[in-house]
Amino acid sequence: MQDHDDYSDAYLRDILLRVKTIAVVGASDKPRRPSYGVMQFLAAQHYKVVAINPALPGSSIGNIPVFAQLADVPHAIDMVDIFRNNAAIDGVVDEVLALETRPSVIWMQLDIRVDAAARRAEQRGLQVVMNRCPKIEYWRLIAGE
């Protein structure tokens, strides 16, 4: 199991260089919301990004298609980036684990940490990152090289 108090730069860099498709759960169409900026940034870095928001299915946020739930995405997802509160994490992890083709990574945004959910995902072979932002880590580890 990963030590979630101390991620190595190599662990984070490997994830960010390996994944190609990212689903953002809790995506917002409001430009002032952090999920909006992170999605736009990740798309600009040539990741294939999809947004998950049950209130906006069938629409798009910029050029990013929106789906109601992860199971609605018509292609494989490499990483799920979660912008939901701690109380919602178990449900999101359940949704990830129920996918026929599971992503290899669950990434929980800043201030989001649910150790029991992380353990469940890791026991099923997924990598987990908690309380980190992929945009910040990308800038720190890849763009800054």
Short mmCIF file of N, CA, C and O in Angstrom, two decimals:
data_model
loop_
_atom_site.label_atom_id
_atom_site.label_comp_id
_atom_site.label_asym_id
_atom_site.label_seq_id
_atom_site.Cartn_x
_atom_site.Cartn_y
_atom_site.Cartn_z
N MET A 1 0.83 -1.19 0.00
CA MET A 1 0.00 0.00 0.00
C MET A 1 0.88 1.26 0.00
O MET A 1 1.92 1.30 0.66
N GLN A 2 0.43 2.25 -0.69
CA GLN A 2 1.13 3.53 -0.78
C GLN A 2 1.04 4.29 0.54
O GLN A 2 0.00 4.27 1.19
N ASP A 3 2.12 4.95 0.92
CA ASP A 3 2.11 5.84 2.09
C ASP A 3 1.46 7.16 1.64
O ASP A 3 2.05 7.91 0.87
N HIS A 4 0.26 7.42 2.12
CA HIS A 4 -0.47 8.59 1.65
C HIS A 4 -0.10 9.87 2.40
O HIS A 4 -0.68 10.93 2.14
N ASP A 5 0.86 9.77 3.28
CA ASP A 5 1.38 10.97 3.92
C ASP A 5 2.61 11.50 3.19
O ASP A 5 3.05 12.62 3.45
N ASP A 6 3.16 10.70 2.28
CA ASP A 6 4.42 11.07 1.63
C ASP A 6 4.52 10.42 0.26
O ASP A 6 4.98 9.28 0.15
N TYR A 7 4.09 11.11 -0.78
CA TYR A 7 4.23 10.61 -2.14
C TYR A 7 5.59 11.02 -2.69
O TYR A 7 5.97 12.19 -2.59
N SER A 8 6.28 10.09 -3.28
CA SER A 8 7.55 10.45 -3.91
C SER A 8 7.26 11.20 -5.21
O SER A 8 6.22 10.99 -5.85
N ASP A 9 8.20 12.05 -5.60
CA ASP A 9 8.06 12.75 -6.87
C ASP A 9 7.97 11.74 -8.02
O ASP A 9 7.22 11.94 -8.97
N ALA A 10 8.73 10.65 -7.92
CA ALA A 10 8.72 9.63 -8.98
C ALA A 10 7.34 8.99 -9.12
O ALA A 10 6.88 8.74 -10.24
N TYR A 11 6.67 8.72 -8.01
CA TYR A 11 5.33 8.13 -8.02
C TYR A 11 4.35 9.05 -8.75
O TYR A 11 3.62 8.62 -9.65
N LEU A 12 4.35 10.33 -8.38
CA LEU A 12 3.44 11.29 -9.00
C LEU A 12 3.79 11.53 -10.46
O LEU A 12 2.90 11.58 -11.33
N ARG A 13 5.07 11.69 -10.76
CA ARG A 13 5.51 11.94 -12.14
C ARG A 13 5.12 10.75 -13.03
O ARG A 13 4.62 10.94 -14.14
N ASP A 14 5.34 9.53 -12.54
CA ASP A 14 4.99 8.35 -13.32
C ASP A 14 3.50 8.35 -13.69
O ASP A 14 3.14 8.08 -14.83
N ILE A 15 2.66 8.66 -12.72
CA ILE A 15 1.22 8.71 -13.00
C ILE A 15 0.92 9.76 -14.05
O ILE A 15 0.23 9.49 -15.04
N LEU A 16 1.43 10.96 -13.87
CA LEU A 16 1.12 12.06 -14.78
C LEU A 16 1.65 11.83 -16.20
O LEU A 16 1.06 12.31 -17.17
N LEU A 17 2.75 11.10 -16.33
CA LEU A 17 3.29 10.80 -17.65
C LEU A 17 2.62 9.60 -18.30
O LEU A 17 2.56 9.50 -19.52
N ARG A 18 2.09 8.69 -17.50
CA ARG A 18 1.50 7.46 -18.00
C ARG A 18 0.04 7.62 -18.43
O ARG A 18 -0.38 7.07 -19.44
N VAL A 19 -0.75 8.35 -17.66
CA VAL A 19 -2.17 8.44 -17.99
C VAL A 19 -2.39 9.33 -19.21
O VAL A 19 -1.63 10.26 -19.46
N LYS A 20 -3.41 8.98 -19.96
CA LYS A 20 -3.75 9.74 -21.17
C LYS A 20 -5.17 10.29 -21.12
O LYS A 20 -5.46 11.33 -21.70
N THR A 21 -6.07 9.58 -20.43
CA THR A 21 -7.47 9.95 -20.37
C THR A 21 -7.88 10.17 -18.92
O THR A 21 -7.65 9.29 -18.08
N ILE A 22 -8.48 11.32 -18.63
CA ILE A 22 -8.84 11.69 -17.26
C ILE A 22 -10.31 12.07 -17.20
O ILE A 22 -10.78 12.89 -17.99
N ALA A 23 -11.01 11.46 -16.24
CA ALA A 23 -12.40 11.85 -15.97
C ALA A 23 -12.41 12.70 -14.70
O ALA A 23 -11.85 12.30 -13.68
N VAL A 24 -13.00 13.87 -14.78
CA VAL A 24 -13.09 14.77 -13.64
C VAL A 24 -14.48 14.66 -13.04
O VAL A 24 -15.46 15.12 -13.64
N VAL A 25 -14.56 14.04 -11.87
CA VAL A 25 -15.83 13.85 -11.17
C VAL A 25 -16.09 15.07 -10.29
O VAL A 25 -15.22 15.46 -9.50
N GLY A 26 -17.26 15.67 -10.45
CA GLY A 26 -17.57 16.90 -9.73
C GLY A 26 -17.18 18.11 -10.56
O GLY A 26 -16.94 19.20 -10.04
N ALA A 27 -17.13 17.93 -11.86
CA ALA A 27 -16.75 19.00 -12.78
C ALA A 27 -17.79 20.12 -12.75
O ALA A 27 -18.99 19.86 -12.64
N SER A 28 -17.32 21.34 -12.87
CA SER A 28 -18.21 22.50 -12.89
C SER A 28 -18.05 23.26 -14.20
O SER A 28 -16.96 23.32 -14.77
N ASP A 29 -19.16 23.85 -14.65
CA ASP A 29 -19.11 24.70 -15.84
C ASP A 29 -18.89 26.16 -15.48
O ASP A 29 -18.92 27.03 -16.33
N LYS A 30 -18.64 26.43 -14.20
CA LYS A 30 -18.40 27.80 -13.73
C LYS A 30 -16.90 28.09 -13.72
O LYS A 30 -16.15 27.44 -12.98
N PRO A 31 -16.44 29.05 -14.51
CA PRO A 31 -15.01 29.33 -14.62
C PRO A 31 -14.31 29.64 -13.29
O PRO A 31 -13.11 29.43 -13.17
N ARG A 32 -15.03 30.12 -12.30
CA ARG A 32 -14.39 30.47 -11.03
C ARG A 32 -14.13 29.25 -10.14
O ARG A 32 -13.45 29.34 -9.13
N ARG A 33 -14.68 28.09 -10.49
CA ARG A 33 -14.53 26.88 -9.68
C ARG A 33 -13.20 26.19 -10.01
O ARG A 33 -12.78 26.14 -11.18
N PRO A 34 -12.52 25.65 -9.01
CA PRO A 34 -11.24 24.98 -9.26
C PRO A 34 -11.32 23.85 -10.29
O PRO A 34 -10.41 23.70 -11.11
N SER A 35 -12.39 23.07 -10.28
CA SER A 35 -12.48 21.95 -11.23
C SER A 35 -12.45 22.45 -12.68
O SER A 35 -11.86 21.81 -13.55
N TYR A 36 -13.06 23.59 -12.93
CA TYR A 36 -13.07 24.15 -14.28
C TYR A 36 -11.65 24.45 -14.74
O TYR A 36 -11.23 24.04 -15.83
N GLY A 37 -10.89 25.15 -13.91
CA GLY A 37 -9.52 25.50 -14.27
C GLY A 37 -8.62 24.29 -14.42
O GLY A 37 -7.79 24.23 -15.34
N VAL A 38 -8.78 23.32 -13.54
CA VAL A 38 -7.95 22.11 -13.63
C VAL A 38 -8.28 21.34 -14.91
O VAL A 38 -7.38 20.90 -15.62
N MET A 39 -9.57 21.21 -15.24
CA MET A 39 -9.94 20.51 -16.48
C MET A 39 -9.35 21.20 -17.70
O MET A 39 -8.79 20.53 -18.58
N GLN A 40 -9.47 22.50 -17.76
CA GLN A 40 -8.95 23.24 -18.92
C GLN A 40 -7.44 23.09 -19.01
O GLN A 40 -6.88 22.92 -20.10
N PHE A 41 -6.76 23.14 -17.85
CA PHE A 41 -5.31 22.98 -17.83
C PHE A 41 -4.91 21.59 -18.34
O PHE A 41 -4.02 21.46 -19.19
N LEU A 42 -5.56 20.56 -17.80
CA LEU A 42 -5.21 19.19 -18.20
C LEU A 42 -5.46 18.97 -19.69
O LEU A 42 -4.65 18.35 -20.38
N ALA A 43 -6.56 19.51 -20.20
CA ALA A 43 -6.84 19.40 -21.63
C ALA A 43 -5.76 20.12 -22.45
O ALA A 43 -5.34 19.61 -23.50
N ALA A 44 -5.30 21.25 -21.97
CA ALA A 44 -4.25 22.00 -22.67
C ALA A 44 -2.91 21.25 -22.67
O ALA A 44 -2.06 21.50 -23.53
N GLN A 45 -2.75 20.32 -21.73
CA GLN A 45 -1.53 19.51 -21.68
C GLN A 45 -1.67 18.23 -22.51
O GLN A 45 -0.87 17.31 -22.38
N HIS A 46 -2.72 18.16 -23.31
CA HIS A 46 -2.98 17.07 -24.25
C HIS A 46 -3.50 15.80 -23.60
O HIS A 46 -3.41 14.72 -24.19
N TYR A 47 -4.05 15.91 -22.40
CA TYR A 47 -4.80 14.79 -21.85
C TYR A 47 -6.17 14.81 -22.50
O TYR A 47 -6.71 15.88 -22.81
N LYS A 48 -6.76 13.63 -22.69
CA LYS A 48 -8.14 13.54 -23.14
C LYS A 48 -8.97 13.62 -21.86
O LYS A 48 -8.89 12.74 -21.01
N VAL A 49 -9.75 14.69 -21.71
CA VAL A 49 -10.49 14.95 -20.48
C VAL A 49 -11.99 14.83 -20.74
O VAL A 49 -12.49 15.33 -21.75
N VAL A 50 -12.67 14.17 -19.81
CA VAL A 50 -14.14 14.15 -19.81
C VAL A 50 -14.60 14.65 -18.45
O VAL A 50 -13.90 14.48 -17.44
N ALA A 51 -15.75 15.28 -18.43
CA ALA A 51 -16.31 15.81 -17.19
C ALA A 51 -17.47 14.93 -16.75
O ALA A 51 -18.24 14.44 -17.58
N ILE A 52 -17.58 14.75 -15.42
CA ILE A 52 -18.69 13.99 -14.86
C ILE A 52 -19.50 14.95 -13.98
O ILE A 52 -18.98 15.47 -12.98
N ASN A 53 -20.74 15.20 -14.40
CA ASN A 53 -21.65 16.05 -13.65
C ASN A 53 -23.07 15.64 -14.02
O ASN A 53 -23.51 15.85 -15.15
N PRO A 54 -23.80 15.03 -13.07
CA PRO A 54 -25.15 14.53 -13.39
C PRO A 54 -26.15 15.62 -13.77
O PRO A 54 -27.19 15.31 -14.36
N ALA A 55 -25.85 16.88 -13.51
CA ALA A 55 -26.76 17.97 -13.87
C ALA A 55 -26.53 18.47 -15.30
O ALA A 55 -27.35 19.22 -15.82
N LEU A 56 -25.42 18.06 -15.93
CA LEU A 56 -25.07 18.62 -17.24
C LEU A 56 -24.80 17.58 -18.33
O LEU A 56 -24.06 17.88 -19.28
N PRO A 57 -25.34 16.36 -18.26
CA PRO A 57 -24.97 15.36 -19.27
C PRO A 57 -25.38 15.79 -20.68
O PRO A 57 -26.39 16.46 -20.87
N GLY A 58 -24.53 15.42 -21.63
CA GLY A 58 -24.81 15.74 -23.02
C GLY A 58 -24.33 17.12 -23.44
O GLY A 58 -24.35 17.45 -24.61
N SER A 59 -23.90 17.92 -22.49
CA SER A 59 -23.38 19.24 -22.81
C SER A 59 -21.86 19.16 -22.89
O SER A 59 -21.28 18.08 -22.91
N SER A 60 -21.23 20.31 -22.95
CA SER A 60 -19.77 20.34 -22.89
C SER A 60 -19.35 21.56 -22.07
O SER A 60 -20.09 22.54 -21.96
N ILE A 61 -18.18 21.45 -21.51
CA ILE A 61 -17.57 22.55 -20.76
C ILE A 61 -16.34 22.93 -21.57
O ILE A 61 -15.35 22.21 -21.58
N GLY A 62 -16.45 24.04 -22.30
CA GLY A 62 -15.44 24.31 -23.30
C GLY A 62 -15.55 23.22 -24.35
O GLY A 62 -16.64 22.96 -24.87
N ASN A 63 -14.46 22.55 -24.64
CA ASN A 63 -14.47 21.43 -25.59
C ASN A 63 -14.52 20.08 -24.88
O ASN A 63 -14.28 19.05 -25.50
N ILE A 64 -14.81 20.09 -23.58
CA ILE A 64 -14.79 18.86 -22.79
C ILE A 64 -16.21 18.31 -22.67
O ILE A 64 -17.10 18.98 -22.15
N PRO A 65 -16.43 17.08 -23.16
CA PRO A 65 -17.77 16.49 -23.07
C PRO A 65 -18.15 16.15 -21.63
O PRO A 65 -17.29 15.77 -20.83
N VAL A 66 -19.43 16.26 -21.33
CA VAL A 66 -19.93 16.00 -19.98
C VAL A 66 -20.83 14.76 -19.99
O VAL A 66 -21.71 14.63 -20.85
N PHE A 67 -20.61 13.90 -19.00
CA PHE A 67 -21.41 12.70 -18.82
C PHE A 67 -22.00 12.71 -17.41
O PHE A 67 -21.43 13.31 -16.50
N ALA A 68 -23.13 12.02 -17.24
CA ALA A 68 -23.79 11.99 -15.94
C ALA A 68 -23.02 11.17 -14.91
O ALA A 68 -22.98 11.51 -13.74
N GLN A 69 -22.41 10.08 -15.37
CA GLN A 69 -21.67 9.20 -14.47
C GLN A 69 -20.53 8.52 -15.23
O GLN A 69 -20.52 8.51 -16.46
N LEU A 70 -19.61 7.96 -14.49
CA LEU A 70 -18.45 7.32 -15.11
C LEU A 70 -18.84 6.21 -16.08
O LEU A 70 -18.23 6.05 -17.13
N ALA A 71 -19.87 5.44 -15.73
CA ALA A 71 -20.29 4.33 -16.59
C ALA A 71 -20.80 4.79 -17.95
O ALA A 71 -20.86 4.00 -18.89
N ASP A 72 -21.15 6.06 -18.09
CA ASP A 72 -21.64 6.59 -19.37
C ASP A 72 -20.52 6.95 -20.34
O ASP A 72 -20.78 7.16 -21.53
N VAL A 73 -19.29 7.03 -19.87
CA VAL A 73 -18.16 7.41 -20.74
C VAL A 73 -17.92 6.25 -21.71
O VAL A 73 -17.72 5.11 -21.28
N PRO A 74 -17.93 6.52 -23.02
CA PRO A 74 -17.88 5.43 -24.01
C PRO A 74 -16.49 4.87 -24.31
O PRO A 74 -16.34 4.08 -25.25
N HIS A 75 -15.51 5.27 -23.55
CA HIS A 75 -14.15 4.77 -23.77
C HIS A 75 -13.46 4.58 -22.42
O HIS A 75 -13.96 5.04 -21.39
N ALA A 76 -12.33 3.92 -22.45
CA ALA A 76 -11.59 3.65 -21.22
C ALA A 76 -11.07 4.97 -20.62
O ALA A 76 -10.76 5.92 -21.34
N ILE A 77 -10.98 4.97 -19.32
CA ILE A 77 -10.47 6.11 -18.55
C ILE A 77 -9.21 5.62 -17.82
O ILE A 77 -9.24 4.55 -17.22
N ASP A 78 -8.15 6.41 -17.86
CA ASP A 78 -6.92 6.03 -17.14
C ASP A 78 -6.92 6.52 -15.70
O ASP A 78 -6.37 5.86 -14.82
N MET A 79 -7.49 7.71 -15.48
CA MET A 79 -7.45 8.32 -14.15
C MET A 79 -8.76 9.03 -13.86
O MET A 79 -9.33 9.68 -14.74
N VAL A 80 -9.23 8.90 -12.62
CA VAL A 80 -10.41 9.63 -12.16
C VAL A 80 -9.93 10.67 -11.16
O VAL A 80 -9.31 10.32 -10.14
N ASP A 81 -10.16 11.93 -11.47
CA ASP A 81 -9.77 13.05 -10.60
C ASP A 81 -11.05 13.53 -9.91
O ASP A 81 -12.00 13.95 -10.57
N ILE A 82 -11.07 13.45 -8.58
CA ILE A 82 -12.30 13.68 -7.83
C ILE A 82 -12.33 15.06 -7.16
O ILE A 82 -11.49 15.35 -6.31
N PHE A 83 -13.32 15.86 -7.54
CA PHE A 83 -13.64 17.15 -6.92
C PHE A 83 -14.95 17.01 -6.16
O PHE A 83 -15.95 17.64 -6.48
N ARG A 84 -15.00 16.15 -5.19
CA ARG A 84 -16.18 15.97 -4.35
C ARG A 84 -15.71 15.99 -2.91
O ARG A 84 -14.53 15.79 -2.63
N ASN A 85 -16.62 16.18 -1.97
CA ASN A 85 -16.21 16.22 -0.57
C ASN A 85 -15.97 14.81 -0.04
O ASN A 85 -16.33 13.82 -0.67
N ASN A 86 -15.35 14.75 1.14
CA ASN A 86 -14.99 13.45 1.72
C ASN A 86 -16.18 12.51 1.86
O ASN A 86 -16.05 11.30 1.68
N ALA A 87 -17.36 13.04 2.16
CA ALA A 87 -18.54 12.21 2.35
C ALA A 87 -18.96 11.50 1.06
O ALA A 87 -19.61 10.45 1.11
N ALA A 88 -18.60 12.03 -0.09
CA ALA A 88 -18.99 11.44 -1.37
C ALA A 88 -17.97 10.44 -1.91
O ALA A 88 -18.26 9.73 -2.89
N ILE A 89 -16.82 10.35 -1.31
CA ILE A 89 -15.72 9.55 -1.87
C ILE A 89 -16.06 8.07 -1.95
O ILE A 89 -15.78 7.42 -2.96
N ASP A 90 -16.65 7.49 -0.91
CA ASP A 90 -16.98 6.07 -0.96
C ASP A 90 -17.85 5.74 -2.17
O ASP A 90 -17.62 4.75 -2.86
N GLY A 91 -18.83 6.57 -2.44
CA GLY A 91 -19.70 6.35 -3.59
C GLY A 91 -18.96 6.44 -4.91
O GLY A 91 -19.20 5.65 -5.83
N VAL A 92 -18.06 7.39 -5.02
CA VAL A 92 -17.28 7.53 -6.26
C VAL A 92 -16.36 6.32 -6.43
O VAL A 92 -16.25 5.76 -7.53
N VAL A 93 -15.72 5.89 -5.35
CA VAL A 93 -14.85 4.71 -5.44
C VAL A 93 -15.67 3.48 -5.83
O VAL A 93 -15.24 2.67 -6.66
N ASP A 94 -16.87 3.33 -5.27
CA ASP A 94 -17.75 2.23 -5.66
C ASP A 94 -18.04 2.28 -7.16
O ASP A 94 -18.02 1.25 -7.85
N GLU A 95 -18.31 3.48 -7.65
CA GLU A 95 -18.60 3.65 -9.08
C GLU A 95 -17.39 3.26 -9.93
O GLU A 95 -17.51 2.58 -10.95
N VAL A 96 -16.20 3.67 -9.50
CA VAL A 96 -14.96 3.32 -10.22
C VAL A 96 -14.77 1.81 -10.23
O VAL A 96 -14.49 1.20 -11.27
N LEU A 97 -14.92 1.18 -9.07
CA LEU A 97 -14.68 -0.26 -8.96
C LEU A 97 -15.72 -1.08 -9.71
O LEU A 97 -15.45 -2.23 -10.08
N ALA A 98 -16.87 -0.51 -9.99
CA ALA A 98 -17.92 -1.22 -10.74
C ALA A 98 -17.72 -1.14 -12.25
O ALA A 98 -18.40 -1.87 -12.99
N LEU A 99 -16.81 -0.30 -12.71
CA LEU A 99 -16.60 -0.17 -14.15
C LEU A 99 -16.05 -1.46 -14.74
O LEU A 99 -15.20 -2.12 -14.13
N GLU A 100 -16.51 -1.80 -15.92
CA GLU A 100 -16.02 -3.01 -16.59
C GLU A 100 -14.52 -2.89 -16.87
O GLU A 100 -13.76 -3.82 -16.64
N THR A 101 -14.10 -1.74 -17.39
CA THR A 101 -12.68 -1.45 -17.59
C THR A 101 -12.32 -0.36 -16.59
O THR A 101 -12.74 0.78 -16.73
N ARG A 102 -11.59 -0.75 -15.57
CA ARG A 102 -11.27 0.20 -14.50
C ARG A 102 -10.09 1.09 -14.87
O ARG A 102 -9.13 0.64 -15.50
N PRO A 103 -10.12 2.33 -14.42
CA PRO A 103 -8.94 3.19 -14.55
C PRO A 103 -7.83 2.65 -13.65
O PRO A 103 -8.09 1.85 -12.75
N SER A 104 -6.63 3.07 -13.88
CA SER A 104 -5.51 2.61 -13.05
C SER A 104 -5.25 3.53 -11.87
O SER A 104 -4.52 3.16 -10.95
N VAL A 105 -5.85 4.74 -11.88
CA VAL A 105 -5.55 5.73 -10.85
C VAL A 105 -6.82 6.43 -10.38
O VAL A 105 -7.66 6.83 -11.20
N ILE A 106 -6.94 6.60 -9.07
CA ILE A 106 -7.93 7.50 -8.47
C ILE A 106 -7.13 8.61 -7.81
O ILE A 106 -6.24 8.36 -7.00
N TRP A 107 -7.45 9.85 -8.16
CA TRP A 107 -6.75 11.03 -7.63
C TRP A 107 -7.79 11.88 -6.92
O TRP A 107 -8.76 12.30 -7.54
N MET A 108 -7.58 12.13 -5.65
CA MET A 108 -8.50 12.98 -4.87
C MET A 108 -7.85 14.34 -4.68
O MET A 108 -6.69 14.44 -4.28
N GLN A 109 -8.62 15.37 -4.94
CA GLN A 109 -8.11 16.74 -4.93
C GLN A 109 -7.70 17.22 -3.53
O GLN A 109 -7.86 16.51 -2.54
N LEU A 110 -7.18 18.43 -3.49
CA LEU A 110 -6.74 19.05 -2.23
C LEU A 110 -7.83 18.99 -1.18
O LEU A 110 -9.00 19.22 -1.48
N ASP A 111 -7.46 18.67 0.04
CA ASP A 111 -8.35 18.57 1.19
C ASP A 111 -9.29 17.37 1.13
O ASP A 111 -10.20 17.27 1.94
N ILE A 112 -9.07 16.46 0.21
CA ILE A 112 -9.90 15.25 0.12
C ILE A 112 -9.02 14.06 0.48
O ILE A 112 -8.01 13.79 -0.18
N ARG A 113 -9.42 13.38 1.54
CA ARG A 113 -8.68 12.20 1.99
C ARG A 113 -9.63 11.25 2.71
O ARG A 113 -10.22 11.62 3.72
N VAL A 114 -9.75 10.04 2.18
CA VAL A 114 -10.56 9.00 2.80
C VAL A 114 -9.74 7.71 2.72
O VAL A 114 -9.73 7.02 1.69
N ASP A 115 -9.04 7.40 3.80
CA ASP A 115 -8.10 6.28 3.80
C ASP A 115 -8.77 4.94 3.53
O ASP A 115 -8.21 4.10 2.83
N ALA A 116 -9.94 4.70 4.10
CA ALA A 116 -10.62 3.42 3.89
C ALA A 116 -10.97 3.22 2.41
O ALA A 116 -10.80 2.13 1.87
N ALA A 117 -11.42 4.27 1.75
CA ALA A 117 -11.74 4.18 0.32
C ALA A 117 -10.46 3.95 -0.49
O ALA A 117 -10.47 3.16 -1.45
N ALA A 118 -9.38 4.60 -0.10
CA ALA A 118 -8.10 4.40 -0.79
C ALA A 118 -7.65 2.94 -0.66
O ALA A 118 -7.22 2.33 -1.64
N ARG A 119 -7.76 2.39 0.54
CA ARG A 119 -7.38 0.99 0.75
C ARG A 119 -8.21 0.04 -0.12
O ARG A 119 -7.68 -0.89 -0.72
N ARG A 120 -9.52 0.29 -0.21
CA ARG A 120 -10.38 -0.54 -1.05
C ARG A 120 -9.92 -0.51 -2.50
O ARG A 120 -9.86 -1.55 -3.17
N ALA A 121 -9.61 0.67 -2.99
CA ALA A 121 -9.15 0.80 -4.38
C ALA A 121 -7.80 0.13 -4.57
O ALA A 121 -7.59 -0.58 -5.56
N GLU A 122 -6.90 0.34 -3.65
CA GLU A 122 -5.56 -0.26 -3.76
C GLU A 122 -5.64 -1.78 -3.69
O GLU A 122 -4.88 -2.47 -4.38
N GLN A 123 -6.53 -2.31 -2.89
CA GLN A 123 -6.70 -3.77 -2.82
C GLN A 123 -7.19 -4.35 -4.13
O GLN A 123 -7.00 -5.53 -4.40
N ARG A 124 -7.79 -3.50 -4.96
CA ARG A 124 -8.26 -3.93 -6.28
C ARG A 124 -7.25 -3.56 -7.38
O ARG A 124 -7.56 -3.65 -8.56
N GLY A 125 -6.05 -3.12 -6.98
CA GLY A 125 -4.97 -2.88 -7.93
C GLY A 125 -4.84 -1.47 -8.47
O GLY A 125 -4.02 -1.22 -9.35
N LEU A 126 -5.62 -0.51 -7.95
CA LEU A 126 -5.51 0.86 -8.42
C LEU A 126 -4.49 1.65 -7.60
O LEU A 126 -4.29 1.37 -6.42
N GLN A 127 -3.87 2.61 -8.23
CA GLN A 127 -3.03 3.56 -7.51
C GLN A 127 -3.93 4.68 -7.02
O GLN A 127 -4.91 5.04 -7.68
N VAL A 128 -3.59 5.26 -5.87
CA VAL A 128 -4.40 6.32 -5.28
C VAL A 128 -3.51 7.47 -4.85
O VAL A 128 -2.44 7.25 -4.28
N VAL A 129 -3.98 8.68 -5.12
CA VAL A 129 -3.34 9.91 -4.64
C VAL A 129 -4.44 10.70 -3.93
O VAL A 129 -5.54 10.83 -4.46
N MET A 130 -4.13 11.20 -2.74
CA MET A 130 -5.12 11.99 -2.00
C MET A 130 -4.49 13.33 -1.59
O MET A 130 -3.29 13.43 -1.38
N ASN A 131 -5.38 14.33 -1.48
CA ASN A 131 -4.98 15.66 -1.00
C ASN A 131 -3.88 16.29 -1.86
O ASN A 131 -2.97 16.94 -1.36
N ARG A 132 -3.99 16.11 -3.17
CA ARG A 132 -3.05 16.70 -4.11
C ARG A 132 -3.83 17.16 -5.33
O ARG A 132 -4.90 16.65 -5.64
N CYS A 133 -3.28 18.08 -6.07
CA CYS A 133 -3.89 18.57 -7.30
C CYS A 133 -2.99 18.20 -8.48
O CYS A 133 -1.80 18.55 -8.48
N PRO A 134 -3.53 17.52 -9.50
CA PRO A 134 -2.67 17.15 -10.63
C PRO A 134 -2.13 18.36 -11.39
O PRO A 134 -1.03 18.30 -11.93
N LYS A 135 -2.86 19.45 -11.40
CA LYS A 135 -2.36 20.67 -12.07
C LYS A 135 -1.12 21.18 -11.35
O LYS A 135 -0.10 21.47 -11.98
N ILE A 136 -1.17 21.27 -10.04
CA ILE A 136 -0.02 21.74 -9.25
C ILE A 136 1.15 20.79 -9.43
O ILE A 136 2.29 21.22 -9.65
N GLU A 137 0.88 19.49 -9.34
CA GLU A 137 1.97 18.50 -9.46
C GLU A 137 2.54 18.48 -10.87
O GLU A 137 3.74 18.32 -11.05
N TYR A 138 1.71 18.67 -11.88
CA TYR A 138 2.21 18.73 -13.25
C TYR A 138 3.18 19.90 -13.40
O TYR A 138 4.27 19.75 -13.95
N TRP A 139 2.76 21.07 -12.91
CA TRP A 139 3.64 22.25 -12.99
C TRP A 139 4.95 22.00 -12.26
O TRP A 139 6.03 22.33 -12.73
N ARG A 140 4.86 21.40 -11.08
CA ARG A 140 6.04 21.19 -10.24
C ARG A 140 6.98 20.14 -10.81
O ARG A 140 8.20 20.31 -10.81
N LEU A 141 6.43 19.07 -11.34
CA LEU A 141 7.25 17.92 -11.72
C LEU A 141 7.55 17.80 -13.21
O LEU A 141 8.54 17.17 -13.58
N ILE A 142 6.70 18.34 -14.06
CA ILE A 142 6.88 18.13 -15.50
C ILE A 142 7.12 19.44 -16.24
O ILE A 142 8.11 19.59 -16.94
N ALA A 143 6.25 20.40 -16.06
CA ALA A 143 6.39 21.68 -16.78
C ALA A 143 7.63 22.43 -16.32
O ALA A 143 8.24 23.17 -17.10
N GLY A 144 8.03 22.24 -15.08
CA GLY A 144 9.19 22.94 -14.54
C GLY A 144 10.53 22.33 -14.88
O GLY A 144 11.56 22.86 -14.52
N GLU A 145 10.51 21.18 -15.59
CA GLU A 145 11.78 20.51 -15.94
C GLU A 145 12.54 21.27 -16.98
O GLU A 145 12.05 21.94 -17.80
#
